[in-house]
Amino acid sequence: MQDFAVVIVGGGLAGCRAALEICRLAPHTPIALVAKTHPIRSHSVAAQGGIAATLKNVDDQDSWESHAFDTVKGSDFLADQDAVAILAQDAPDVVIDLEHLGVLFSRLPDGRIAQRPFGGHSHQRTCYAADKTGHAILHELYCNLLKYNVTFFSEWYVLQLIVEDQQAKGVVAYHIETGRLEVLRAKAILFATGGYGRVFNTTSNDFASTGDGLAMTARAGLPLEDMEFVQFHPTGLYPAGVLISEAVRGEGAYLINAAGERFMAHYAPSRMELAPRDITSRAIATEIRLGRGIHPDGTAGGPFVYLDLRHMGRDTIMSRIPFCWEEAHRLAGVDAVVEPIPVRPTVHYSMGGIPVTLRGQVRANAATTVTGFYAAGECACVSVHGANRLGSNSLLECVVYGRRTGAAIATDLAHLAWPDLNPQPYRQAAEQHLEQLFAQQGDLRIAHLRQQVQDCMTNYCGVFRTAELMQQGLQELQTLKSRYQQIRLGDHSRYWNTELLEALELANLLVVAEIILAGALARQESRGAHFREDYPQRDDTNFLRHTLAFYRPDGVAIDYFPVTMTLFAPQERTY
Ligand SMILES: Cc1cc2nc3c(=O)[nH]c(=O)nc-3n(C[C@H](O)[C@H](O)[C@H](O)COP(=O)(O)OP(=O)(O)OC[C@H]3O[C@@H](n4cnc5c(N)ncnc54)[C@H](O)[C@@H]3O)c2cc1C
């Protein structure tokens, strides 16, 4: 067993920003940062469009109150407004701090940080580094961390969170290169494990976004919050689902259907292509359903619509969104200067997650927290995004709440004691679990079962949902779950066994999928990204509350708890 005052699982923006804050406030704290990828290969590196903050460099009418209102309205009034106020108020400060750390933001001619429009934001407030914002920020954070007392466990896979008597005590980790198992004991454990896009068959997320942290938390008997709210990004490149950033529409691109019409005029006339993502995704899915999508041969009735940049001109495209041009060119063979890009909605972001307080402490239930356990970033739900996240608010959440949670941990270390932990049973159980996977004699390949799980979620819990569909989905998921015992590993080595990791990740996908479906079935209303054709209206009387889902061997138990409304009363949401 190895001891660290703090163990952080996840090397993306949230994990790195939290680590940096602990280092700044308590410089000699021994910290382990564990990540199954190298930290700079975390999905944060792929963020393109930008990070929101009311710097007022372009629009001096902007204010934190306006940012907060846009965020709450975008969330369909499910966000906790005290959390949103902190997000909006701290935003300028964290962005300037990033600049001081060395992040190369794009500039206005006078040298100040440039800001672009983004969906659902009423002012021009998104700061960016061309269309490689996540790359610029994550690399600087990682480089800054190298000068502190952080031990990196890169390419270590965390298998289990150890919680005893509502106290987090450690994690069981597996070294991917050598197959070694290790228990890490800590006074404070922070999960910053990112999203779960791989639960679905079409996603903008990287291969590592398999919801491991969520599944480990659920297996430890702790709840997950608002998991039914899955963000579908409107412009996934057809057919791969890779993201074409919202920055492209922020810079002026149009969405057009088979008739060449800018159809957003029917769905969000005041915002057009810059409506929030839930509305734009539903609009595209509706156009496709009604036969106004496009086929690869250009005829009507097909599975995608066009994102049209042609009027923007080569100079704007190549200077503001060069990476998006390159993606479309490399992956779809489209030259966006002269041809429209085929797009359709793709699973992009998890609004729900591990429920946390404003200090990042994980909730054991609606009333109490778990000692020594924290979460931040996409895997956490604080909740600033409610039922639908606005673009450029996620990088912001990682940095604002990464910093806050890091500060909370630095403070709490003064009174957190070393937990009493016998690592032996945990190591043994993990060892046995791996041996059992190697010994399975079935005839199913992992990729096959995974595809079935992903298809099940896309078919039964997609943009449009009904009780009938989701009940079918839950049934099918039970069948798929029972088939897990039949998967057979071809590779029995302990050295760099990616097949073994895929098997472990698949088990996590199954847990997360079930929780999403159960929450979605229980929520009999339409709000934000969760759209029920059998309950098409928002129902504030019964469902203006957060879901808490507990994973149990015999199914998922659902509870609810209240939304914090300190600033704005709910109102009709039109754009
Ligand atoms: C293509 C794309 C573009 C985006 N663009 C924007 C944008 O422009 N603006 C914006 O605000 N948001 C954007 N987002 C969303 C935003 O990037 C993410 O929500 C955010 O970066 C998540 O950061 P994170 O630190 O929470 O997690 P991640 O960056 O996903 O990092 C997760 C970390 O956890 C580790 N990990 C996971 N499981 C385990 C395990 N079992 N054991 C050990 N380690 C583990 C991983 O290795 C990784 O280091 C985008 C997302 C995508 C997919």
JSON list of C-alpha atoms in Angstrom, two decimals, residues 87-158:
[
{"chain": "A", "resi": 87, "resn": "LEU", "atom": "CA", "xyz": [-19.44, 29.93, -11.75]},
{"chain": "A", "resi": 88, "resn": "ALA", "atom": "CA", "xyz": [-20.26, 33.28, -13.35]},
{"chain": "A", "resi": 89, "resn": "GLN", "atom": "CA", "xyz": [-18.65, 35.46, -10.67]},
{"chain": "A", "resi": 90, "resn": "ASP", "atom": "CA", "xyz": [-15.36, 33.53, -10.56]},
{"chain": "A", "resi": 91, "resn": "ALA", "atom": "CA", "xyz": [-15.08, 33.20, -14.36]},
{"chain": "A", "resi": 92, "resn": "PRO", "atom": "CA", "xyz": [-13.07, 36.36, -15.20]},
{"chain": "A", "resi": 93, "resn": "ASP", "atom": "CA", "xyz": [-10.61, 35.66, -12.41]},
{"chain": "A", "resi": 94, "resn": "VAL", "atom": "CA", "xyz": [-9.91, 32.03, -13.38]},
{"chain": "A", "resi": 95, "resn": "VAL", "atom": "CA", "xyz": [-9.44, 32.98, -17.03]},
{"chain": "A", "resi": 96, "resn": "ILE", "atom": "CA", "xyz": [-6.96, 35.75, -16.19]},
{"chain": "A", "resi": 97, "resn": "ASP", "atom": "CA", "xyz": [-5.19, 33.31, -13.88]},
{"chain": "A", "resi": 98, "resn": "LEU", "atom": "CA", "xyz": [-4.92, 30.84, -16.78]},
{"chain": "A", "resi": 99, "resn": "GLU", "atom": "CA", "xyz": [-3.44, 33.59, -18.90]},
{"chain": "A", "resi": 100, "resn": "HIS", "atom": "CA", "xyz": [-0.86, 34.28, -16.19]},
{"chain": "A", "resi": 101, "resn": "LEU", "atom": "CA", "xyz": [-0.01, 30.57, -16.15]},
{"chain": "A", "resi": 102, "resn": "GLY", "atom": "CA", "xyz": [0.89, 30.89, -19.82]},
{"chain": "A", "resi": 103, "resn": "VAL", "atom": "CA", "xyz": [-2.23, 29.96, -21.79]},
{"chain": "A", "resi": 104, "resn": "LEU", "atom": "CA", "xyz": [-2.02, 31.52, -25.25]},
{"chain": "A", "resi": 105, "resn": "PHE", "atom": "CA", "xyz": [-5.54, 32.85, -25.80]},
{"chain": "A", "resi": 106, "resn": "SER", "atom": "CA", "xyz": [-6.45, 34.39, -29.18]},
{"chain": "A", "resi": 107, "resn": "ARG", "atom": "CA", "xyz": [-6.22, 38.20, -29.08]},
{"chain": "A", "resi": 108, "resn": "LEU", "atom": "CA", "xyz": [-8.03, 41.32, -30.17]},
{"chain": "A", "resi": 109, "resn": "PRO", "atom": "CA", "xyz": [-5.95, 43.78, -32.21]},
{"chain": "A", "resi": 110, "resn": "ASP", "atom": "CA", "xyz": [-5.30, 45.76, -28.99]},
{"chain": "A", "resi": 111, "resn": "GLY", "atom": "CA", "xyz": [-3.83, 42.68, -27.29]},
{"chain": "A", "resi": 112, "resn": "ARG", "atom": "CA", "xyz": [-6.68, 41.82, -24.93]},
{"chain": "A", "resi": 113, "resn": "ILE", "atom": "CA", "xyz": [-8.22, 38.32, -24.94]},
{"chain": "A", "resi": 114, "resn": "ALA", "atom": "CA", "xyz": [-10.66, 37.90, -27.85]},
{"chain": "A", "resi": 115, "resn": "GLN", "atom": "CA", "xyz": [-14.24, 36.69, -27.21]},
{"chain": "A", "resi": 116, "resn": "ARG", "atom": "CA", "xyz": [-16.72, 35.04, -29.60]},
{"chain": "A", "resi": 117, "resn": "PRO", "atom": "CA", "xyz": [-20.50, 34.43, -29.53]},
{"chain": "A", "resi": 118, "resn": "PHE", "atom": "CA", "xyz": [-21.73, 31.00, -28.40]},
{"chain": "A", "resi": 119, "resn": "GLY", "atom": "CA", "xyz": [-25.08, 29.19, -28.30]},
{"chain": "A", "resi": 120, "resn": "GLY", "atom": "CA", "xyz": [-27.49, 30.33, -25.58]},
{"chain": "A", "resi": 121, "resn": "HIS", "atom": "CA", "xyz": [-25.20, 33.15, -24.41]},
{"chain": "A", "resi": 122, "resn": "SER", "atom": "CA", "xyz": [-26.80, 36.58, -24.85]},
{"chain": "A", "resi": 123, "resn": "HIS", "atom": "CA", "xyz": [-23.42, 38.36, -25.01]},
{"chain": "A", "resi": 124, "resn": "GLN", "atom": "CA", "xyz": [-20.15, 37.71, -26.77]},
{"chain": "A", "resi": 125, "resn": "ARG", "atom": "CA", "xyz": [-18.18, 36.18, -23.89]},
{"chain": "A", "resi": 126, "resn": "THR", "atom": "CA", "xyz": [-16.39, 33.01, -24.99]},
{"chain": "A", "resi": 127, "resn": "CYS", "atom": "CA", "xyz": [-12.59, 33.26, -24.73]},
{"chain": "A", "resi": 128, "resn": "TYR", "atom": "CA", "xyz": [-10.68, 30.91, -27.01]},
{"chain": "A", "resi": 129, "resn": "ALA", "atom": "CA", "xyz": [-7.36, 29.78, -28.43]},
{"chain": "A", "resi": 130, "resn": "ALA", "atom": "CA", "xyz": [-8.44, 29.44, -32.10]},
{"chain": "A", "resi": 131, "resn": "ASP", "atom": "CA", "xyz": [-10.34, 26.11, -32.04]},
{"chain": "A", "resi": 132, "resn": "LYS", "atom": "CA", "xyz": [-7.85, 24.33, -29.78]},
{"chain": "A", "resi": 133, "resn": "THR", "atom": "CA", "xyz": [-8.78, 25.87, -26.42]},
{"chain": "A", "resi": 134, "resn": "GLY", "atom": "CA", "xyz": [-8.65, 22.67, -24.35]},
{"chain": "A", "resi": 135, "resn": "HIS", "atom": "CA", "xyz": [-5.23, 21.83, -25.75]},
{"chain": "A", "resi": 136, "resn": "ALA", "atom": "CA", "xyz": [-3.86, 25.26, -24.86]},
{"chain": "A", "resi": 137, "resn": "ILE", "atom": "CA", "xyz": [-5.19, 25.16, -21.29]},
{"chain": "A", "resi": 138, "resn": "LEU", "atom": "CA", "xyz": [-4.44, 21.54, -20.39]},
{"chain": "A", "resi": 139, "resn": "HIS", "atom": "CA", "xyz": [-0.83, 21.70, -21.58]},
{"chain": "A", "resi": 140, "resn": "GLU", "atom": "CA", "xyz": [-0.13, 24.80, -19.49]},
{"chain": "A", "resi": 141, "resn": "LEU", "atom": "CA", "xyz": [-1.77, 23.35, -16.38]},
{"chain": "A", "resi": 142, "resn": "TYR", "atom": "CA", "xyz": [0.21, 20.13, -16.70]},
{"chain": "A", "resi": 143, "resn": "CYS", "atom": "CA", "xyz": [3.50, 21.98, -17.27]},
{"chain": "A", "resi": 144, "resn": "ASN", "atom": "CA", "xyz": [2.84, 24.15, -14.22]},
{"chain": "A", "resi": 145, "resn": "LEU", "atom": "CA", "xyz": [2.18, 21.08, -12.08]},
{"chain": "A", "resi": 146, "resn": "LEU", "atom": "CA", "xyz": [5.57, 19.59, -12.89]},
{"chain": "A", "resi": 147, "resn": "LYS", "atom": "CA", "xyz": [7.31, 21.96, -10.52]},
{"chain": "A", "resi": 148, "resn": "TYR", "atom": "CA", "xyz": [5.37, 20.73, -7.47]},
{"chain": "A", "resi": 149, "resn": "ASN", "atom": "CA", "xyz": [5.29, 17.64, -5.27]},
{"chain": "A", "resi": 150, "resn": "VAL", "atom": "CA", "xyz": [2.92, 15.66, -7.49]},
{"chain": "A", "resi": 151, "resn": "THR", "atom": "CA", "xyz": [3.56, 11.98, -8.22]},
{"chain": "A", "resi": 152, "resn": "PHE", "atom": "CA", "xyz": [2.02, 11.06, -11.57]},
{"chain": "A", "resi": 153, "resn": "PHE", "atom": "CA", "xyz": [0.60, 7.58, -11.97]},
{"chain": "A", "resi": 154, "resn": "SER", "atom": "CA", "xyz": [0.14, 7.85, -15.73]},
{"chain": "A", "resi": 155, "resn": "GLU", "atom": "CA", "xyz": [-1.53, 4.94, -17.44]},
{"chain": "A", "resi": 156, "resn": "TRP", "atom": "CA", "xyz": [-2.76, 3.44, -14.18]},
{"chain": "A", "resi": 157, "resn": "TYR", "atom": "CA", "xyz": [-6.36, 2.28, -14.27]},
{"chain": "A", "resi": 158, "resn": "VAL", "atom": "CA", "xyz": [-8.41, 2.75, -11.10]}
]
